[in-house]
Amino acid sequence: MSLNTRERLIVALDLPSVAAAEAMVSRLGDTVGFYKIGYQLAFAGGLPFAAGLIAAGKQVFLDLKLHDIGNTVAKGVESVAQLGATFLTVHAYPQTMKAAVEGKRGAKLRILAVTVLTSYDDADLAAAGYDMSVGELAAARAAQARDIGVDGLVCSAEEVGKLRDIAGPGMTLVTPGIRPAGSASGDQKRIMTPARAIEAGADYLVIGRPIVEARDPKAAADAIVAEIESATRK
Ligand code: C5P
């Protein structure tokens, strides 16, 4: 897949208000062209804000992790496609994934499936009624996503190699849990540096706190773009 370096960095705007998000986007300027908006900002005016970002030439990843009956998912995805978003997440249930693929028909929107939430371990799955390990369920759902025609997967950098084998070269792998050497891990348990994640085969990196909480967010983002660039040239 041929992507320009800058486009491979997606900054997570995990911020409480549109005003805070606008200030961050303006500080990051041309360094960042792709932003992720999740529950916190989406439910605080973040959807009109997303439309504004798109109108300003930025790409938007709506991390809304949809899951509902098929008709509701398909209609919701149609609305997200009309907004002009580039990526949208859904939970990797077959009905949900099929409905999402149907809902985005003809749009440039790409659907990303979340296989198993990274906060779940085998005991959490058992408590939720599943008789499978996290690894087994993630692999099974990745194969279903591929067969249904989902565009990509969200996965940890550690899973990229294994999921690439299942997904094949055409699916987009998007990886959070990235920490530049020396930065705080926060609540992320499975972390990797930007360069290692790119070398492992990730297409896009989602990075929040190491940039938005940095004293100089633009310098932090510039350093990460440079690291992605050097890993891509290898
Ligand atoms: O601040 P940090 O770099 O940890 O942010 C990572 C972003 O990626 C957050 O918005 C988080 O919700 C998201 N994410 C994640 N792990 C997943 C899926 C999404 O960290 N499995």
Short mmCIF file of N, CA and C in Angstrom, two decimals, residues 32 49 55 64 67 72 75 79 113 129 136 157 159 170 172 176 198 202 213 232:
data_model
loop_
_atom_site.label_atom_id
_atom_site.label_comp_id
_atom_site.label_asym_id
_atom_site.label_seq_id
_atom_site.Cartn_x
_atom_site.Cartn_y
_atom_site.Cartn_z
N VAL A 32 0.02 17.40 10.84
CA VAL A 32 -0.95 16.32 10.98
C VAL A 32 -2.12 16.53 10.02
N PHE A 49 -17.87 19.45 14.18
CA PHE A 49 -16.45 19.79 14.15
C PHE A 49 -15.71 18.91 13.12
N ALA A 55 -13.87 19.65 5.66
CA ALA A 55 -13.96 20.78 4.71
C ALA A 55 -12.62 21.50 4.61
N LEU A 64 -16.41 5.23 16.60
CA LEU A 64 -17.70 5.15 17.30
C LEU A 64 -18.09 3.71 17.62
N HIS A 67 -22.49 -0.94 16.96
CA HIS A 67 -23.01 -2.32 17.08
C HIS A 67 -24.49 -2.24 17.42
N THR A 72 -30.18 -0.56 11.55
CA THR A 72 -29.73 0.64 12.26
C THR A 72 -28.26 0.94 11.96
N LYS A 75 -27.95 2.32 8.30
CA LYS A 75 -28.39 3.72 8.17
C LYS A 75 -27.40 4.68 8.85
N SER A 79 -25.03 7.78 7.08
CA SER A 79 -24.87 9.16 7.55
C SER A 79 -23.40 9.52 7.74
N ALA A 113 -12.90 -2.95 11.57
CA ALA A 113 -13.51 -3.79 12.60
C ALA A 113 -12.61 -3.86 13.83
N GLY A 129 -19.64 -14.85 28.36
CA GLY A 129 -20.30 -16.01 27.77
C GLY A 129 -19.57 -16.65 26.59
N GLU A 136 -7.95 -16.62 19.98
CA GLU A 136 -8.81 -17.39 19.07
C GLU A 136 -9.95 -16.54 18.52
N ALA A 157 0.00 -3.45 18.01
CA ALA A 157 1.17 -3.68 17.15
C ALA A 157 1.64 -5.13 17.26
N GLU A 159 -0.14 -7.71 17.44
CA GLU A 159 -0.99 -8.61 16.66
C GLU A 159 -0.84 -8.42 15.16
N GLY A 170 -4.43 -6.65 1.35
CA GLY A 170 -5.39 -5.60 0.97
C GLY A 170 -6.06 -4.91 2.14
N THR A 172 -6.51 -2.84 5.63
CA THR A 172 -5.79 -1.76 6.32
C THR A 172 -5.68 -2.12 7.81
N PRO A 176 -3.26 1.35 17.57
CA PRO A 176 -3.03 2.25 18.71
C PRO A 176 -2.00 1.62 19.66
N ILE A 198 5.54 0.23 12.50
CA ILE A 198 5.56 0.33 11.03
C ILE A 198 6.31 -0.88 10.46
N ALA A 202 2.13 -2.29 10.35
CA ALA A 202 0.96 -1.42 10.53
C ALA A 202 0.90 -0.41 9.39
N GLU A 213 -0.71 15.61 24.96
CA GLU A 213 -0.29 16.02 26.30
C GLU A 213 1.18 16.47 26.34
N THR A 232 10.00 3.61 7.21
CA THR A 232 9.46 3.28 5.89
C THR A 232 10.58 3.10 4.88
#
